[in-house]
PDB file of C-alpha atoms in Angstrom:
ATOM      1  CA  MET A   1       7.947 -12.361   9.482  1.00  0.00           C
ATOM      2  CA  TYR A   2       5.122  -9.874   6.844  1.00  0.00           C
ATOM      3  CA  LEU A   3       6.019  -8.830   3.671  1.00  0.00           C
ATOM      4  CA  VAL A   4       4.296  -5.248   3.623  1.00  0.00           C
ATOM      5  CA  VAL A   5       4.726  -3.203   0.349  1.00  0.00           C
ATOM      6  CA  GLY A   6       3.711  -0.080   0.048  1.00  0.00           C
ATOM      7  CA  LEU A   7       2.813   0.811  -3.769  1.00  0.00           C
ATOM      8  CA  GLY A   8       3.646   4.698  -5.209  1.00  0.00           C
ATOM      9  CA  ASN A   9       6.258   5.613  -7.736  1.00  0.00           C
ATOM     10  CA  PRO A  10       9.797   6.911  -6.708  1.00  0.00           C
ATOM     11  CA  GLY A  11      10.487  10.095  -7.227  1.00  0.00           C
ATOM     12  CA  GLU A  12       9.973  13.851  -5.832  1.00  0.00           C
ATOM     13  CA  GLU A  13       7.828  14.455  -8.229  1.00  0.00           C
ATOM     14  CA  TYR A  14       5.288  12.019  -7.007  1.00  0.00           C
ATOM     15  CA  GLU A  15       5.947  12.004  -3.309  1.00  0.00           C
ATOM     16  CA  HIS A  16       2.874  12.613  -1.856  1.00  0.00           C
ATOM     17  CA  THR A  17       0.843  12.282  -4.053  1.00  0.00           C
ATOM     18  CA  ARG A  18      -2.492  10.518  -3.675  1.00  0.00           C
ATOM     19  CA  HIS A  19      -1.000   6.982  -6.397  1.00  0.00           C
ATOM     20  CA  ASN A  20       1.828   7.130  -3.182  1.00  0.00           C
ATOM     21  CA  ALA A  21      -0.678   6.425   0.039  1.00  0.00           C
ATOM     22  CA  GLY A  22       0.743   3.036  -0.068  1.00  0.00           C
ATOM     23  CA  PHE A  23       4.823   5.295   0.221  1.00  0.00           C
ATOM     24  CA  ASP A  24       3.061   7.453   2.087  1.00  0.00           C
ATOM     25  CA  THR A  25       1.609   4.269   3.864  1.00  0.00           C
ATOM     26  CA  VAL A  26       4.582   2.328   4.897  1.00  0.00           C
ATOM     27  CA  ASP A  27       7.053   5.242   5.936  1.00  0.00           C
ATOM     28  CA  CYS A  28       4.159   6.113   8.617  1.00  0.00           C
ATOM     29  CA  LEU A  29       4.378   2.121  10.139  1.00  0.00           C
ATOM     30  CA  ALA A  30       8.033   1.842   9.593  1.00  0.00           C
ATOM     31  CA  SER A  31       8.869   5.101  11.769  1.00  0.00           C
ATOM     32  CA  SER A  32       6.579   3.274  14.147  1.00  0.00           C
ATOM     33  CA  ALA A  33       8.308   0.311  14.283  1.00  0.00           C
ATOM     34  CA  GLY A  34      11.714   1.566  14.584  1.00  0.00           C
ATOM     35  CA  ALA A  35      13.152   0.753  11.158  1.00  0.00           C
ATOM     36  CA  ARG A  36      15.554   3.623  10.546  1.00  0.00           C
ATOM     37  CA  TYR A  37      17.829   2.167   8.281  1.00  0.00           C
ATOM     38  CA  TRP A  38      16.411   1.797   4.542  1.00  0.00           C
ATOM     39  CA  LYS A  39      18.049   0.007   1.767  1.00  0.00           C
ATOM     40  CA  THR A  40      18.239  -1.308  -1.754  1.00  0.00           C
ATOM     41  CA  GLU A  41      16.902  -4.202  -2.231  1.00  0.00           C
ATOM     42  CA  CYS A  42      15.493  -6.588  -5.406  1.00  0.00           C
ATOM     43  CA  GLY A  43      14.228  -3.212  -6.777  1.00  0.00           C
ATOM     44  CA  ALA A  44      12.930  -1.834  -3.767  1.00  0.00           C
ATOM     45  CA  LEU A  45      13.698   0.471  -0.537  1.00  0.00           C
ATOM     46  CA  THR A  46      13.778  -1.834   2.431  1.00  0.00           C
ATOM     47  CA  ALA A  47      13.848  -1.953   5.873  1.00  0.00           C
ATOM     48  CA  LYS A  48      13.274  -4.067   8.418  1.00  0.00           C
ATOM     49  CA  GLY A  49      10.987  -4.151  11.880  1.00  0.00           C
ATOM     50  CA  SER A  50       8.800  -5.513  14.031  1.00  0.00           C
ATOM     51  CA  LEU A  51       4.890  -4.976  14.347  1.00  0.00           C
ATOM     52  CA  VAL A  52       2.456  -6.550  17.422  1.00  0.00           C
ATOM     53  CA  GLY A  53       6.232  -9.542  17.898  1.00  0.00           C
ATOM     54  CA  GLU A  54       6.024 -10.672  14.050  1.00  0.00           C
ATOM     55  CA  ASP A  55       9.348  -9.334  11.881  1.00  0.00           C
ATOM     56  CA  VAL A  56       8.216  -7.006   9.270  1.00  0.00           C
ATOM     57  CA  LEU A  57      10.008  -6.259   6.270  1.00  0.00           C
ATOM     58  CA  PHE A  58       8.838  -3.064   4.288  1.00  0.00           C
ATOM     59  CA  ALA A  59       8.640  -2.137   0.962  1.00  0.00           C
ATOM     60  CA  LYS A  60       8.489   0.401  -1.416  1.00  0.00           C
ATOM     61  CA  PRO A  61       9.248  -0.974  -4.855  1.00  0.00           C
ATOM     62  CA  GLN A  62      11.617   1.025  -6.901  1.00  0.00           C
ATOM     63  CA  SER A  63      10.128   0.260 -10.575  1.00  0.00           C
ATOM     64  CA  TYR A  64       7.401   2.433 -11.087  1.00  0.00           C
ATOM     65  CA  MET A  65       3.623   1.371 -10.279  1.00  0.00           C
ATOM     66  CA  ASN A  66       2.552  -0.397 -13.151  1.00  0.00           C
ATOM     67  CA  THR A  67       5.237  -2.826 -12.945  1.00  0.00           C
ATOM     68  CA  SER A  68       5.964  -3.494  -8.902  1.00  0.00           C
ATOM     69  CA  GLY A  69       4.626  -7.105  -9.572  1.00  0.00           C
ATOM     70  CA  GLY A  70       8.682  -7.751  -9.798  1.00  0.00           C
ATOM     71  CA  PRO A  71      10.179  -6.111  -7.494  1.00  0.00           C
ATOM     72  CA  VAL A  72       7.250  -7.918  -4.817  1.00  0.00           C
ATOM     73  CA  LYS A  73       8.233 -11.449  -6.294  1.00  0.00           C
ATOM     74  CA  GLN A  74      11.939 -11.271  -5.797  1.00  0.00           C
ATOM     75  CA  LEU A  75      11.531 -10.020  -2.118  1.00  0.00           C
ATOM     76  CA  CYS A  76       9.042 -13.028  -1.085  1.00  0.00           C
ATOM     77  CA  ALA A  77      12.106 -15.295  -2.767  1.00  0.00           C
ATOM     78  CA  ALA A  78      14.863 -13.758  -0.969  1.00  0.00           C
ATOM     79  CA  HIS A  79      12.977 -13.619   2.180  1.00  0.00           C
ATOM     80  CA  GLY A  80      10.608 -17.136   1.778  1.00  0.00           C
ATOM     81  CA  VAL A  81       7.401 -14.847   2.565  1.00  0.00           C
ATOM     82  CA  LYS A  82       4.743 -16.593   0.846  1.00  0.00           C
ATOM     83  CA  PRO A  83       1.806 -14.950  -0.550  1.00  0.00           C
ATOM     84  CA  ASP A  84      -0.719 -15.061   3.041  1.00  0.00           C
ATOM     85  CA  HIS A  85       2.462 -13.207   4.827  1.00  0.00           C
ATOM     86  CA  VAL A  86       1.859 -10.922   1.798  1.00  0.00           C
ATOM     87  CA  ILE A  87       0.244  -7.133   3.027  1.00  0.00           C
ATOM     88  CA  VAL A  88      -0.204  -4.574  -0.246  1.00  0.00           C
ATOM     89  CA  ILE A  89      -1.097  -0.826   0.776  1.00  0.00           C
ATOM     90  CA  HIS A  90      -1.997   0.974  -2.435  1.00  0.00           C
ATOM     91  CA  ASP A  91      -4.623   4.008  -3.806  1.00  0.00           C
ATOM     92  CA  ASP A  92      -8.331   3.401  -4.691  1.00  0.00           C
ATOM     93  CA  LEU A  93     -10.428   4.966  -6.834  1.00  0.00           C
ATOM     94  CA  ASP A  94     -13.980   3.633  -5.598  1.00  0.00           C
ATOM     95  CA  ILE A  95     -12.966   3.682  -2.358  1.00  0.00           C
ATOM     96  CA  GLU A  96     -14.402   7.928  -0.743  1.00  0.00           C
ATOM     97  CA  PRO A  97     -11.445  10.107   0.124  1.00  0.00           C
ATOM     98  CA  GLY A  98     -10.058   9.182   3.915  1.00  0.00           C
ATOM     99  CA  ARG A  99     -11.523   5.571   4.366  1.00  0.00           C
ATOM    100  CA  ILE A 100      -9.942   2.318   4.304  1.00  0.00           C
ATOM    101  CA  ARG A 101     -11.042  -1.103   3.374  1.00  0.00           C
ATOM    102  CA  VAL A 102      -9.203  -4.251   3.683  1.00  0.00           C
ATOM    103  CA  LYS A 103      -9.015  -7.399   2.234  1.00  0.00           C
ATOM    104  CA  PHE A 104      -7.625 -10.866   1.143  1.00  0.00           C
ATOM    105  CA  GLY A 105      -7.300 -12.179  -2.901  1.00  0.00           C
ATOM    106  CA  GLY A 106      -9.340 -10.800  -5.475  1.00  0.00           C
ATOM    107  CA  GLY A 107      -8.935  -9.273  -8.569  1.00  0.00           C
ATOM    108  CA  HIS A 108      -7.117  -5.747  -9.600  1.00  0.00           C
ATOM    109  CA  ALA A 109      -9.912  -3.708 -10.880  1.00  0.00           C
ATOM    110  CA  GLY A 110      -8.151  -1.910 -13.331  1.00  0.00           C
ATOM    111  CA  HIS A 111      -5.112  -1.364 -10.576  1.00  0.00           C
ATOM    112  CA  ASN A 112      -1.967  -1.521 -12.504  1.00  0.00           C
ATOM    113  CA  GLY A 113       0.167  -2.232  -9.698  1.00  0.00           C
ATOM    114  CA  LEU A 114      -2.496  -4.804  -8.552  1.00  0.00           C
ATOM    115  CA  ARG A 115      -2.444  -6.819 -12.044  1.00  0.00           C
ATOM    116  CA  SER A 116       1.629  -6.942 -12.299  1.00  0.00           C
ATOM    117  CA  ILE A 117       1.623  -8.031  -8.177  1.00  0.00           C
ATOM    118  CA  CYS A 118      -0.815 -11.013  -9.211  1.00  0.00           C
ATOM    119  CA  ASP A 119       0.712 -11.949 -12.593  1.00  0.00           C
ATOM    120  CA  LYS A 120       4.216 -11.953 -11.085  1.00  0.00           C
ATOM    121  CA  LEU A 121       3.533 -13.721  -7.682  1.00  0.00           C
ATOM    122  CA  GLY A 122       0.975 -16.464 -10.090  1.00  0.00           C
ATOM    123  CA  THR A 123      -1.599 -16.062  -7.224  1.00  0.00           C
ATOM    124  CA  ARG A 124      -4.141 -13.335  -6.038  1.00  0.00           C
ATOM    125  CA  ASP A 125      -4.015 -14.326  -2.944  1.00  0.00           C
ATOM    126  CA  TRP A 126      -2.367 -11.595  -0.636  1.00  0.00           C
ATOM    127  CA  TYR A 127      -3.973  -9.010   1.736  1.00  0.00           C
ATOM    128  CA  ARG A 128      -4.656  -5.880   0.180  1.00  0.00           C
ATOM    129  CA  VAL A 129      -5.285  -2.720   2.391  1.00  0.00           C
ATOM    130  CA  ARG A 130      -7.163   0.380   0.063  1.00  0.00           C
ATOM    131  CA  CYS A 131      -6.850   3.671   0.938  1.00  0.00           C
ATOM    132  CA  GLY A 132      -9.628   5.964  -0.251  1.00  0.00           C
ATOM    133  CA  ILE A 133      -8.787   9.049  -2.477  1.00  0.00           C
ATOM    134  CA  GLY A 134     -11.889   8.876  -4.321  1.00  0.00           C
ATOM    135  CA  ARG A 135     -12.819   9.247  -7.933  1.00  0.00           C
ATOM    136  CA  PRO A 136     -11.550  12.538  -9.974  1.00  0.00           C
ATOM    137  CA  PRO A 137     -13.859  16.244  -9.769  1.00  0.00           C
ATOM    138  CA  GLY A 138     -16.004  16.983 -12.903  1.00  0.00           C
ATOM    139  CA  ARG A 139     -13.853  15.702 -16.282  1.00  0.00           C
ATOM    140  CA  MET A 140     -10.275  15.517 -14.340  1.00  0.00           C
ATOM    141  CA  ALA A 141      -8.404  12.561 -16.172  1.00  0.00           C
ATOM    142  CA  VAL A 142      -7.856   9.905 -13.932  1.00  0.00           C
ATOM    143  CA  ALA A 143      -4.237   9.680 -14.494  1.00  0.00           C
ATOM    144  CA  ASP A 144      -3.867  13.520 -13.856  1.00  0.00           C
ATOM    145  CA  TYR A 145      -6.406  13.053 -10.766  1.00  0.00           C
ATOM    146  CA  VAL A 146      -4.258  10.650  -9.009  1.00  0.00           C
ATOM    147  CA  LEU A 147      -0.625  12.002  -9.622  1.00  0.00           C
ATOM    148  CA  SER A 148      -1.655  15.226  -7.981  1.00  0.00           C
ATOM    149  CA  ARG A 149      -1.558  16.175  -4.277  1.00  0.00           C
ATOM    150  CA  PRO A 150      -4.070  16.872  -2.611  1.00  0.00           C
ATOM    151  CA  ARG A 151      -5.366  20.110  -1.708  1.00  0.00           C
ATOM    152  CA  LYS A 152      -6.566  21.804   2.085  1.00  0.00           C
ATOM    153  CA  GLN A 153     -10.130  19.286   2.786  1.00  0.00           C
ATOM    154  CA  ALA A 154      -8.887  16.430  -0.007  1.00  0.00           C
ATOM    155  CA  GLU A 155      -5.580  16.388   2.041  1.00  0.00           C
ATOM    156  CA  ASP A 156      -6.368  16.154   5.536  1.00  0.00           C
ATOM    157  CA  GLU A 157      -8.675  13.029   4.217  1.00  0.00           C
ATOM    158  CA  PHE A 158      -5.961  11.287   2.324  1.00  0.00           C
ATOM    159  CA  ARG A 159      -3.831  12.140   5.684  1.00  0.00           C
ATOM    160  CA  ALA A 160      -6.185  10.436   6.831  1.00  0.00           C
ATOM    161  CA  SER A 161      -6.867   7.445   5.177  1.00  0.00           C
ATOM    162  CA  VAL A 162      -2.593   6.977   5.325  1.00  0.00           C
ATOM    163  CA  GLU A 163      -2.987   6.883   9.165  1.00  0.00           C
ATOM    164  CA  THR A 164      -5.976   5.165   9.324  1.00  0.00           C
ATOM    165  CA  ALA A 165      -4.276   2.306   6.942  1.00  0.00           C
ATOM    166  CA  ALA A 166      -1.481   2.293   9.528  1.00  0.00           C
ATOM    167  CA  GLN A 167      -3.621   1.681  12.467  1.00  0.00           C
ATOM    168  CA  ALA A 168      -5.292  -0.834  10.151  1.00  0.00           C
ATOM    169  CA  VAL A 169      -1.386  -2.993   9.270  1.00  0.00           C
ATOM    170  CA  PRO A 170      -0.740  -3.877  12.819  1.00  0.00           C
ATOM    171  CA  PHE A 171      -4.023  -5.011  13.532  1.00  0.00           C
ATOM    172  CA  LEU A 172      -4.429  -7.750  10.365  1.00  0.00           C
ATOM    173  CA  ILE A 173      -1.048  -8.997  12.302  1.00  0.00           C
ATOM    174  CA  ALA A 174      -2.205  -9.040  15.540  1.00  0.00           C
ATOM    175  CA  ASN A 175      -6.078  -9.988  14.982  1.00  0.00           C
ATOM    176  CA  GLY A 176      -6.536 -11.681  11.833  1.00  0.00           C
ATOM    177  CA  LEU A 177      -9.320 -10.707   8.991  1.00  0.00           C
ATOM    178  CA  GLU A 178     -13.003 -10.929   9.673  1.00  0.00           C
ATOM    179  CA  LYS A 179     -11.599  -8.707  13.364  1.00  0.00           C
ATOM    180  CA  THR A 180      -9.824  -6.596  10.946  1.00  0.00           C
ATOM    181  CA  GLN A 181     -12.468  -5.860   9.092  1.00  0.00           C
ATOM    182  CA  GLN A 182     -15.251  -5.400  11.484  1.00  0.00           C
ATOM    183  CA  GLU A 183     -12.748  -2.638  12.973  1.00  0.00           C
ATOM    184  CA  PHE A 184     -11.279  -0.831   9.785  1.00  0.00           C
ATOM    185  CA  ASN A 185     -13.834  -1.603   6.534  1.00  0.00           C
TER     186      ASN A 185
END
């Protein structure tokens, strides 16, 4: 089984913000996998489905971004998922909007959701699908930027990141990291 985790913040005020790229991608994936029933489990909304013949548990931690590691650790324990079968989807300021990058392991680059998962799992060895959101314009604060909804062209680029990330996850499961990086990075 794979645990596919979308990072974001719960609540209507955060829906479709840049910081919720992970939630939006998981919603897209779950829909395509036929996962219709969401339940609250281990501090996350979860739904089961299948991608490329593999069982998948989709998760959206409800503990807010900065403490996502707790629900991820609990879900891994409850379902017997090892870190190398965890795929975390999140926003990334250092990737241009509309693009994604897939990697295994690495640091958190100041992303508090990733930091929390690293700390709780006790390892950095899990997959990351990074959705590009770019840097804020001018002197706009990073927090204001990531917690805002993109508009006009930026919205199209955001949607492109989410849709591409949703294509990359089943490709990763079916083909492994190297081929996925060649195809999507």
